[in-house]
PDB file of C-alpha atoms in Angstrom:
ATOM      1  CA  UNK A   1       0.000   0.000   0.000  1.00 55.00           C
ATOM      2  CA  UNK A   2       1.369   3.291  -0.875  1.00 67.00           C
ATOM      3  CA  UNK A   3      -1.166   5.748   0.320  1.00 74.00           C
ATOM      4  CA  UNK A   4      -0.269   7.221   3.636  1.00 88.00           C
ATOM      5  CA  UNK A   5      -3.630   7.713   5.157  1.00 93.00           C
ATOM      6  CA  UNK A   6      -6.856   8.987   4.133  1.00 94.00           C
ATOM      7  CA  UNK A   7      -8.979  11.844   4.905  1.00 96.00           C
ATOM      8  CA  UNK A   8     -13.104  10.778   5.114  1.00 96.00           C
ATOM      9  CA  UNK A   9     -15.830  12.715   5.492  1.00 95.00           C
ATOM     10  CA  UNK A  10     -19.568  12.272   6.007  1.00 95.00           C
ATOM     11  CA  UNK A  11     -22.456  14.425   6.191  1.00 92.00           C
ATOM     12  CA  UNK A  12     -26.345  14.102   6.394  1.00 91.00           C
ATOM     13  CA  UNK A  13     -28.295  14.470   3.482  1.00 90.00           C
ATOM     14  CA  UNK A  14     -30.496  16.828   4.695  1.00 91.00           C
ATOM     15  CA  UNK A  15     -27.622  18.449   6.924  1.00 89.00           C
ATOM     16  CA  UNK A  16     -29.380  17.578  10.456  1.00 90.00           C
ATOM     17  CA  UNK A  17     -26.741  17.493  13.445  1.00 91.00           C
ATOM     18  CA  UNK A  18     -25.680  14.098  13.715  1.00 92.00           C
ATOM     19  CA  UNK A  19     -25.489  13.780  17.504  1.00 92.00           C
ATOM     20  CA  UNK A  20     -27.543  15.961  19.548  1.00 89.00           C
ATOM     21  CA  UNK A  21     -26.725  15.671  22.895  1.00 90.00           C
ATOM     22  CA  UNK A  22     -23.951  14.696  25.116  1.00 92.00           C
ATOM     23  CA  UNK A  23     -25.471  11.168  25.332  1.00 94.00           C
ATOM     24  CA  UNK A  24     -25.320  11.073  21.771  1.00 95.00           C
ATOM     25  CA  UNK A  25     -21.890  12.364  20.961  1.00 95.00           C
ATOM     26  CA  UNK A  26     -20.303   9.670  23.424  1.00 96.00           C
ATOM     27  CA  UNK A  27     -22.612   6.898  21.600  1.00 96.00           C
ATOM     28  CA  UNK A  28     -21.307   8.230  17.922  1.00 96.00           C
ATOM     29  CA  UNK A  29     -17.415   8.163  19.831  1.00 96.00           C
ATOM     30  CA  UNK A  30     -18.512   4.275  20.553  1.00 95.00           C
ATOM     31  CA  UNK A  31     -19.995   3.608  17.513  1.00 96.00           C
ATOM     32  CA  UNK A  32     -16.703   4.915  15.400  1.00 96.00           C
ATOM     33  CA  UNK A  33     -14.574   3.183  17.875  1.00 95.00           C
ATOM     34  CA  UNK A  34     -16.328  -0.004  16.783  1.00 94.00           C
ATOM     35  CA  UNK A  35     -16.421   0.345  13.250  1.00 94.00           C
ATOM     36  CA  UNK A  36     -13.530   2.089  12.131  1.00 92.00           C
ATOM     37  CA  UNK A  37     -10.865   1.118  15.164  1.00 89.00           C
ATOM     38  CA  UNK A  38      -9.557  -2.018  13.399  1.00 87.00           C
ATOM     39  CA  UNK A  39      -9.314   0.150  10.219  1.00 87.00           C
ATOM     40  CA  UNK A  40      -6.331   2.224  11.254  1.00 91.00           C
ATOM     41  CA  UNK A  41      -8.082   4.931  12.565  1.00 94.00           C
ATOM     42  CA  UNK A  42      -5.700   7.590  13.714  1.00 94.00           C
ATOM     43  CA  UNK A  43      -8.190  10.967  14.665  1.00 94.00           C
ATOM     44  CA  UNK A  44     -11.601  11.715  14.076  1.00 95.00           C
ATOM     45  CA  UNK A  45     -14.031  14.348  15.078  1.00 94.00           C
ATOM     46  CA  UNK A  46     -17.381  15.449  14.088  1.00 91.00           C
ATOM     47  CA  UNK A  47     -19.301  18.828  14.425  1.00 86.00           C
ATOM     48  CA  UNK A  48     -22.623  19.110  14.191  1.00 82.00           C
ATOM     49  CA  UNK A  49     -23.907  18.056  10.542  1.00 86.00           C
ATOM     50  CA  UNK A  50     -20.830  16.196   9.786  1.00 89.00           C
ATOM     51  CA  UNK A  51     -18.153  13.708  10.527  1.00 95.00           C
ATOM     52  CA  UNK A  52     -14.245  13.507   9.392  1.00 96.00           C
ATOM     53  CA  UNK A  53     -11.701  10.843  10.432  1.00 96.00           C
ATOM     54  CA  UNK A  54      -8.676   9.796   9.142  1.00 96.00           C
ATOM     55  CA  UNK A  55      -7.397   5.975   8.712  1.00 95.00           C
ATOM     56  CA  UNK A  56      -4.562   4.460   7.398  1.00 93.00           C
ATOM     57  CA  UNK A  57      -6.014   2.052   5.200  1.00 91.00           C
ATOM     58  CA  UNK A  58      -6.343   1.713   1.195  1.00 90.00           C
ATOM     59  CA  UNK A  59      -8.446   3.388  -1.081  1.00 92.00           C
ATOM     60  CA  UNK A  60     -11.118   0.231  -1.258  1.00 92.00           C
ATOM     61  CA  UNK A  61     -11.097  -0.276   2.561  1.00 93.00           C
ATOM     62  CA  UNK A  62     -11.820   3.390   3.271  1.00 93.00           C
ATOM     63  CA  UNK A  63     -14.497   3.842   0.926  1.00 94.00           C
ATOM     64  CA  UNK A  64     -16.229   0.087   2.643  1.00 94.00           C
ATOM     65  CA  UNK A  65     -15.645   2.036   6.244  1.00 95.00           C
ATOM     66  CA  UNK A  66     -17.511   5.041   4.895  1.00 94.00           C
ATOM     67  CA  UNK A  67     -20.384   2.418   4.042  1.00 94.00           C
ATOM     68  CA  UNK A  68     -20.457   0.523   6.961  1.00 95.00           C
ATOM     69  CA  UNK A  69     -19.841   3.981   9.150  1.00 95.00           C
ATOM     70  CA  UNK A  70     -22.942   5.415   8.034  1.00 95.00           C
ATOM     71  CA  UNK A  71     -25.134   2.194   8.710  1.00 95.00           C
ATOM     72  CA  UNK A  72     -23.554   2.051  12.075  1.00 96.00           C
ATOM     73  CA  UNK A  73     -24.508   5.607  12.815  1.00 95.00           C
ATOM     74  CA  UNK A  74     -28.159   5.779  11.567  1.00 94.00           C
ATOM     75  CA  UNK A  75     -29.024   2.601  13.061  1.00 94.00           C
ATOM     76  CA  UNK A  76     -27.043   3.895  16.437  1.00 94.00           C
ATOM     77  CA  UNK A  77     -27.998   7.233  16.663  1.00 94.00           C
ATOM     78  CA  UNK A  78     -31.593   6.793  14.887  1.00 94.00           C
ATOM     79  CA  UNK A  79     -30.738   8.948  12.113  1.00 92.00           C
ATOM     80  CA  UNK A  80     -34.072   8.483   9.867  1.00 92.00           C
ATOM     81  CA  UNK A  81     -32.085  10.113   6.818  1.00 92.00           C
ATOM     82  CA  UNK A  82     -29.163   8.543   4.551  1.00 89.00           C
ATOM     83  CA  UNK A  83     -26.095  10.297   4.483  1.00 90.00           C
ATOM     84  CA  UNK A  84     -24.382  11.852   1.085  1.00 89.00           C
ATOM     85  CA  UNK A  85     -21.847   9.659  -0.412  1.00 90.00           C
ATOM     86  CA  UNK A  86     -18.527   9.810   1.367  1.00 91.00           C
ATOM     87  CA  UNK A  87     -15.889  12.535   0.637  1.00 94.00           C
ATOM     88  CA  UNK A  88     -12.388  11.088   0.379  1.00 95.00           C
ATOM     89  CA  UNK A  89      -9.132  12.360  -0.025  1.00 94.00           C
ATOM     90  CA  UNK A  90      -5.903  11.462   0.325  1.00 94.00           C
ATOM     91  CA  UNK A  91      -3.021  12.395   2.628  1.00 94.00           C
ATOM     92  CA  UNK A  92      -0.240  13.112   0.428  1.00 90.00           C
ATOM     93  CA  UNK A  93       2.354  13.402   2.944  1.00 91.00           C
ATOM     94  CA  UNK A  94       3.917  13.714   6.057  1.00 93.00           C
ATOM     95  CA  UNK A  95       2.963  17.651   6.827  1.00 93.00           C
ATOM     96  CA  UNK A  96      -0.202  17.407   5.238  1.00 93.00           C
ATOM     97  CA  UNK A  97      -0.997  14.022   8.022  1.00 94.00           C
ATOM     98  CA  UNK A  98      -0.241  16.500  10.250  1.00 93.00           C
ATOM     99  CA  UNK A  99      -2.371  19.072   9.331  1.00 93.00           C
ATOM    100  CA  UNK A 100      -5.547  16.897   8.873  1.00 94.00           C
ATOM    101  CA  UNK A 101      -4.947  15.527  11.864  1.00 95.00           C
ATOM    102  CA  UNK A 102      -5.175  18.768  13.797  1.00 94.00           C
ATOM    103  CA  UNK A 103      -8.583  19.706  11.421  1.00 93.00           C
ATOM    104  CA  UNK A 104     -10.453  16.863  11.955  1.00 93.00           C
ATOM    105  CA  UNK A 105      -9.909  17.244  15.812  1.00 92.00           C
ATOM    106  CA  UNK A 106     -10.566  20.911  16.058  1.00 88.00           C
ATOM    107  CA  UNK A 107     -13.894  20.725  13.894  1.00 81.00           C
ATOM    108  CA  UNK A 108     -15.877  22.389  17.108  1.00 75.00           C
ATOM    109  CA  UNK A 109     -13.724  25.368  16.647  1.00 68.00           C
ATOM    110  CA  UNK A 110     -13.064  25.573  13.445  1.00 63.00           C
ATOM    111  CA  UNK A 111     -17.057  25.811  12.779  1.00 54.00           C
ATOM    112  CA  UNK A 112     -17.611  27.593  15.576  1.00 55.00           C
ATOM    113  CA  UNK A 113     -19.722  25.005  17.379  1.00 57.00           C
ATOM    114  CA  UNK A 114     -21.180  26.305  20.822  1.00 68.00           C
ATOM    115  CA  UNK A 115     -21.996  22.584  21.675  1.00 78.00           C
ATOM    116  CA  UNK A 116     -19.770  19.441  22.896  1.00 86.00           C
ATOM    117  CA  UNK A 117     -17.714  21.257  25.132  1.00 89.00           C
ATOM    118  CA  UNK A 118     -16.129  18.544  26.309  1.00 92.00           C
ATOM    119  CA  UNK A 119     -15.493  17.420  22.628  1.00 93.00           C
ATOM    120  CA  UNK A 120     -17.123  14.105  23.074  1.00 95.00           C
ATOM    121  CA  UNK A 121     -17.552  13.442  19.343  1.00 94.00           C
ATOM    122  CA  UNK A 122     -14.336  13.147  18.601  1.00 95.00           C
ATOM    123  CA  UNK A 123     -11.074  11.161  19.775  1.00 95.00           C
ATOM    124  CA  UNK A 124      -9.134  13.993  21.496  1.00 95.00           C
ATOM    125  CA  UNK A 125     -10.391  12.496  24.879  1.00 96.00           C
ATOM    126  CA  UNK A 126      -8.794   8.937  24.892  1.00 95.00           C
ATOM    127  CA  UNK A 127      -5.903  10.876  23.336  1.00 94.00           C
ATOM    128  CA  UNK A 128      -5.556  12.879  26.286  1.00 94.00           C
ATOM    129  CA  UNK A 129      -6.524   9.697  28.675  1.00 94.00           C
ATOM    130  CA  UNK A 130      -9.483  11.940  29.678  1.00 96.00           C
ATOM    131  CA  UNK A 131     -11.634   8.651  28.155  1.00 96.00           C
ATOM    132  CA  UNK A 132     -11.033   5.486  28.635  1.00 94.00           C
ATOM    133  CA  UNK A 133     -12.863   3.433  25.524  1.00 93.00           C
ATOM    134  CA  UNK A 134     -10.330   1.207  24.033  1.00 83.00           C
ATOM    135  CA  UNK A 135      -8.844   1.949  20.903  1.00 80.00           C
ATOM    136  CA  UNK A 136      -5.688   1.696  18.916  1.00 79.00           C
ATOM    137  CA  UNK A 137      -5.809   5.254  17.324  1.00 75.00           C
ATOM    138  CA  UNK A 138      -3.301   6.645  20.753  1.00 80.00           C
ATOM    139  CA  UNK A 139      -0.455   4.240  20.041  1.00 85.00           C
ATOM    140  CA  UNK A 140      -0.597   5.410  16.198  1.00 87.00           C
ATOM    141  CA  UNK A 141      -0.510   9.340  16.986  1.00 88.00           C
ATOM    142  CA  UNK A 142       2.178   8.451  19.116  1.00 89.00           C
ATOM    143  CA  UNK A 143       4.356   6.728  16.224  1.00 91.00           C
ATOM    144  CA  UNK A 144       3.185   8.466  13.297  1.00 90.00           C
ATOM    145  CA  UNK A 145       2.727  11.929  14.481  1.00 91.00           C
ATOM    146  CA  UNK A 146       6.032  11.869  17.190  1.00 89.00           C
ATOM    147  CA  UNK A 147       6.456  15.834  17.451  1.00 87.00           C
ATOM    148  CA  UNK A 148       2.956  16.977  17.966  1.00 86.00           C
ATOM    149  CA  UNK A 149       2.860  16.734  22.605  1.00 87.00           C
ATOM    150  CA  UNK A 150       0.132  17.116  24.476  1.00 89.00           C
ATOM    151  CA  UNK A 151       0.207  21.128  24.356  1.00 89.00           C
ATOM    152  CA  UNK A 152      -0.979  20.950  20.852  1.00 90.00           C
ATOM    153  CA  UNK A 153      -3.676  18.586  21.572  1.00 93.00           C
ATOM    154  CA  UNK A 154      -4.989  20.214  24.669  1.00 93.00           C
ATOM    155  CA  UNK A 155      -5.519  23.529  22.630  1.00 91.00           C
ATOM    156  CA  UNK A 156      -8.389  21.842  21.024  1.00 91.00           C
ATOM    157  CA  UNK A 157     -10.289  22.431  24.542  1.00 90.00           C
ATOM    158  CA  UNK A 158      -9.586  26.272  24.181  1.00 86.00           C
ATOM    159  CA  UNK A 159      -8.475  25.833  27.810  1.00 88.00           C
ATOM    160  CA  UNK A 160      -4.376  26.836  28.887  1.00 89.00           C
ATOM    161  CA  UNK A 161      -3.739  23.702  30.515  1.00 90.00           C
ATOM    162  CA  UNK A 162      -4.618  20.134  31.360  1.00 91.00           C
ATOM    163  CA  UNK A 163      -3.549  18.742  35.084  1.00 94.00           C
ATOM    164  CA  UNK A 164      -5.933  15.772  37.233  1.00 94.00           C
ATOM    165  CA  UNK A 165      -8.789  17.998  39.500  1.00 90.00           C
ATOM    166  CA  UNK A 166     -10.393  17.020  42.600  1.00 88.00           C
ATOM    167  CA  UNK A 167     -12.877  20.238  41.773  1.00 88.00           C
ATOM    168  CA  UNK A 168     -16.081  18.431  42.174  1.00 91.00           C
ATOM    169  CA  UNK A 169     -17.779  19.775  39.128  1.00 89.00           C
ATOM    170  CA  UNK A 170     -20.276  17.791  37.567  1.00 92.00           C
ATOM    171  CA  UNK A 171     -19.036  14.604  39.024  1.00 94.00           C
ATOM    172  CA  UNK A 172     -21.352  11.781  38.182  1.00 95.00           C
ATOM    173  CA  UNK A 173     -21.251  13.264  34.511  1.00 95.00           C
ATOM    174  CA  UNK A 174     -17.474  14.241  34.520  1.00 96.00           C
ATOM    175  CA  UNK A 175     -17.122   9.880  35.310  1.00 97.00           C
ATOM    176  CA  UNK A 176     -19.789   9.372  32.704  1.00 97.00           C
ATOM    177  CA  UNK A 177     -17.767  10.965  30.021  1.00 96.00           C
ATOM    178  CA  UNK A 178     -14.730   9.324  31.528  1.00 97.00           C
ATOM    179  CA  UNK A 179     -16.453   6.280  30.428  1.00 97.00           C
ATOM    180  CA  UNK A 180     -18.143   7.601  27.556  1.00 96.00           C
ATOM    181  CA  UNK A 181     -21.582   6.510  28.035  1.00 96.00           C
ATOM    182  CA  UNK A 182     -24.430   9.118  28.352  1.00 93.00           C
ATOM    183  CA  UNK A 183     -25.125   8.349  31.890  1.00 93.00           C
ATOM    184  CA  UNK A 184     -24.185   5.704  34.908  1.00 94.00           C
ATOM    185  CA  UNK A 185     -27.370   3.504  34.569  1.00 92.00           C
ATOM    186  CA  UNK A 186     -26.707   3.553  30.961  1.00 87.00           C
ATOM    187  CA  UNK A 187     -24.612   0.013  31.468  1.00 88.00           C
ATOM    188  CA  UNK A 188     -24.635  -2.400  34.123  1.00 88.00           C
ATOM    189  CA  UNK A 189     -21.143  -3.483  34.918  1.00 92.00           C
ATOM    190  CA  UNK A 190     -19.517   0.187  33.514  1.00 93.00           C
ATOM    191  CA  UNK A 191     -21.940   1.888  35.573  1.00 92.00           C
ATOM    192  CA  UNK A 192     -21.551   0.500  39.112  1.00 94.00           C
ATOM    193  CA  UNK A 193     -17.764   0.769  38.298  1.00 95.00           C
ATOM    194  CA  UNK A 194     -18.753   4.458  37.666  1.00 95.00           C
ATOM    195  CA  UNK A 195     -20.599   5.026  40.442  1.00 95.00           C
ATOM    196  CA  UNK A 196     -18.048   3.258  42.648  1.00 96.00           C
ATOM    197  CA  UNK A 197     -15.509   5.926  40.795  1.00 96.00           C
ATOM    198  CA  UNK A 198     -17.768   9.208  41.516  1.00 95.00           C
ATOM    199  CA  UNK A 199     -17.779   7.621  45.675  1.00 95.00           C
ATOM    200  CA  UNK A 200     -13.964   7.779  45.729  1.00 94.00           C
ATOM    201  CA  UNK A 201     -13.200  11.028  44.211  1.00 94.00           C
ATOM    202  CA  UNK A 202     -16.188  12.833  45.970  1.00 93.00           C
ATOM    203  CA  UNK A 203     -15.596  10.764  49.625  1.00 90.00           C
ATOM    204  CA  UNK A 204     -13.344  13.784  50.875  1.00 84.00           C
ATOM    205  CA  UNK A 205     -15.384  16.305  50.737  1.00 88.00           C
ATOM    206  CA  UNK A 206     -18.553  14.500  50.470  1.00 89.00           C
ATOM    207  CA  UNK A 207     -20.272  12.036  53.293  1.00 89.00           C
ATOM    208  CA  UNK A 208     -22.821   9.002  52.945  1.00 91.00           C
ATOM    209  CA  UNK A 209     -26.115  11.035  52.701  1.00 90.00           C
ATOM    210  CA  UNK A 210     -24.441  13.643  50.306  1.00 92.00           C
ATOM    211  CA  UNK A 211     -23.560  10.599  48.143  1.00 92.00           C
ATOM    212  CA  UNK A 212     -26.889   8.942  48.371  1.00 92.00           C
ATOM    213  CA  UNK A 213     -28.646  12.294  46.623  1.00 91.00           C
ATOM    214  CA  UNK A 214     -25.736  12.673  44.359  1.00 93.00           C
ATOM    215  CA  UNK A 215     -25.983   8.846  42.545  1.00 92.00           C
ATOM    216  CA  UNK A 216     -29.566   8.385  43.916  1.00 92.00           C
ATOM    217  CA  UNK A 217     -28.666   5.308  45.695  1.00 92.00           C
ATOM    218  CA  UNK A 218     -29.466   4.195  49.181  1.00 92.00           C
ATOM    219  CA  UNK A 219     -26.550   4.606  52.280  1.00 89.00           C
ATOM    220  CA  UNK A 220     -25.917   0.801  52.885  1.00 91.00           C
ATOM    221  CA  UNK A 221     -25.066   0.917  48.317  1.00 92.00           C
ATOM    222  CA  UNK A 222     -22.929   3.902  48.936  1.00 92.00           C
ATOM    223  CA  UNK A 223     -21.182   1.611  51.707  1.00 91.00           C
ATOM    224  CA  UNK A 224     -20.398  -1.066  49.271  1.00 92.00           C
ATOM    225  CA  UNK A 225     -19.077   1.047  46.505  1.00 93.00           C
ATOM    226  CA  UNK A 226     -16.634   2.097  48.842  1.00 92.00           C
ATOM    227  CA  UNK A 227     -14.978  -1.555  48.642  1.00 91.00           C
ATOM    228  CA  UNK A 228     -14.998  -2.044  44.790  1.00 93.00           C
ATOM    229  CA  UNK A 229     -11.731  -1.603  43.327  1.00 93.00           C
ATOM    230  CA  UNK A 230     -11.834   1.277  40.903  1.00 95.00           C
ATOM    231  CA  UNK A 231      -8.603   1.851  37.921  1.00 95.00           C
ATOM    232  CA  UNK A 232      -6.523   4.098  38.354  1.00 95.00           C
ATOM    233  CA  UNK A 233      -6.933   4.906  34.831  1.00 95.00           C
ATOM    234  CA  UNK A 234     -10.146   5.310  35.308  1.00 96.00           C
ATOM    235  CA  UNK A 235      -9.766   7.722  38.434  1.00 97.00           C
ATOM    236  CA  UNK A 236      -7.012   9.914  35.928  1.00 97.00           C
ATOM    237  CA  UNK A 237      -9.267   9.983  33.099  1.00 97.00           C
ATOM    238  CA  UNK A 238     -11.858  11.400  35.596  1.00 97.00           C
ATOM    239  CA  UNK A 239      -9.895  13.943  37.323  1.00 96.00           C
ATOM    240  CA  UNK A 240      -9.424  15.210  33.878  1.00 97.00           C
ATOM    241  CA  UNK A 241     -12.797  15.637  33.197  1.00 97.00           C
ATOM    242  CA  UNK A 242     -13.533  17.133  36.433  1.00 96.00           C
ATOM    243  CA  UNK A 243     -10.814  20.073  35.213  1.00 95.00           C
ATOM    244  CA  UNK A 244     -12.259  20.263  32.221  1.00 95.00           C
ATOM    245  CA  UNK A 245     -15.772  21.237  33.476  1.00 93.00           C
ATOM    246  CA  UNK A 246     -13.792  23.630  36.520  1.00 93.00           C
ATOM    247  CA  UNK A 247     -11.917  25.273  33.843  1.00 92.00           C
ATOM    248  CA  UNK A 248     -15.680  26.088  32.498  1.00 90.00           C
ATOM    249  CA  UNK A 249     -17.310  26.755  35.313  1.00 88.00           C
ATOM    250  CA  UNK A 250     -14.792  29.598  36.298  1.00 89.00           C
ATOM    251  CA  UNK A 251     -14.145  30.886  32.656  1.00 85.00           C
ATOM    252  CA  UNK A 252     -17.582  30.041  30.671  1.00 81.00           C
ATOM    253  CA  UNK A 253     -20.115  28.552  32.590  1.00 80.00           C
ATOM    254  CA  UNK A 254     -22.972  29.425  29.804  1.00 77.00           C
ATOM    255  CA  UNK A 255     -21.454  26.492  27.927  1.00 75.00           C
ATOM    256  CA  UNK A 256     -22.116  24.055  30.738  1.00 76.00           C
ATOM    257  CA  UNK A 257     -25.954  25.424  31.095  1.00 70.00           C
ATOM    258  CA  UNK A 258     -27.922  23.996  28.160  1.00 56.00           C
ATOM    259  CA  UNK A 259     -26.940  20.356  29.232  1.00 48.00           C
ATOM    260  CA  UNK A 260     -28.514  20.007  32.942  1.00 41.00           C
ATOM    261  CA  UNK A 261     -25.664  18.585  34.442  1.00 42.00           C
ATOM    262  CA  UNK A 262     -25.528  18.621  38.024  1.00 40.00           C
ATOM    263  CA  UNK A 263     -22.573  20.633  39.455  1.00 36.00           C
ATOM    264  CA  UNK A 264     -21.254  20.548  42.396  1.00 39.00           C
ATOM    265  CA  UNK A 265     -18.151  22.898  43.807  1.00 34.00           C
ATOM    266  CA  UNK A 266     -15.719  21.754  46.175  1.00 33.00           C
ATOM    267  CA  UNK A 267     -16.451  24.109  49.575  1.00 29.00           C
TER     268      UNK A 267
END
């Protein structure tokens, strides 16, 4: 194969956002995880009426993901329209991998996007470990793109900087999008993990009852989620979050208002 990578695009025939919702944005990070993951995907990112990625792949196997991509999505997302035939273009080198690379992640801003201001439609969170789906896409940026750090990549969040929190902003959801699922009763097994997650990072500033109205579980469940075993990943990728949404908070908290997240400062 001599192509380096390619550059896909897709877009709604009728030019409807794709994923409404926070909810939605994590399930369309899933479903592209699924599809496209064992197709060399290095980056994608989506903002509102359309969605780019790049793979490393050949011509014929990036226009089948495109195919199989948009089936996934309208079946996921219940998308009752088809979507236009895939744009695809090649990466013709080394700078120009680069530069796509930084596009497809920065759609939000490029387009000016008010919404997703966590960027959960697109990969930048497992490349910052603020997400912990599984996917191969982080050990290929690493390789293929060596010189671009994790400055460059946190700029994507329009925020300065990108350090663990124990600001107890929007915890339940900040664990939620650590996981990338729309909410902690959302999955059985991810979400008692989650709620055993959103017990240990709240517990020092937070006590049993406080708990109990935060995850809207009973005392004597609050007690045993204090003895599951919680990754540390997962912990990291949630202390991330949580400075994501204090960064907000402080410096735009209108963003953070249209979703009805619960939010919760530390005293």
């Amino acid at each position: 194969m001599l192509e380096l990578a390619w550059h896909l695009m897709l877009r709604t025939d009728d030019d409807r956002v794709i994923a409404p919702g926070p909810a939605e944005r994590r399930l369309l990070a899933r479903t592209v995880y699924r599809v496209a993951d064992g197709a060399g995907l290095l980056a994608f990112g989506a903002a509102d009426n359309h969605l780019h990625l790049v793979v490393l792949c050949s011509r014929e196997q990036a226009g089948r993901l495109a195919q199989q991509l948009a089936v996934a999505l309208r079946g996921q997302l219940r998308i009752p329209v088809s979507f236009f035939p895939a744009r695809i273009r090649e990466v013709r080198d080394q700078h120009h991998l680069r530069s796509v690379f930084h596009y497809v992640l920065g759609q939000r801003n490029h387009h000016g996007v008010r919404s997703d201001p966590f960027l959960d439609a697109s990969s930048l969170p497992e490349l910052l470990g603020a997400r912990t789906l599984r996917t191969a896409s982080m050990g290929l940026a690493r390789e293929l793109l060596p010189r671009e750090g994790r400055g460059q990549l946190v700029r994507h969040l329009a925020i300065p900087a990108l350090e663990p929190c124990c600001e107890l902003v929007q915890p339940v959801d900040a664990v939620a999008g650590a996981l990338g699922l729309g909410d902690l009763d959302q999955h059985r097994e991810l979400g008692l993990l989650g709620r055993a997650a959103v017990v240990e990072l709240c517990s020092p500033q937070l006590g049993n009852s406080e708990l109990s109205e935060l995850l809207g579980r009973s005392a004597n469940t609050i007690c045993r989620l204090r003895h599951l075993d919680v990754p540390p990943r997962l912990l990291h990728a949630a202390r991330l979050q949580l400075a994501i949404r204090h960064y907000l908070a402080r410096h735009h908290p209108s963003v953070l208002e249209p979703h009805s997240l619960q939010l919760r400062r530390a005293s």
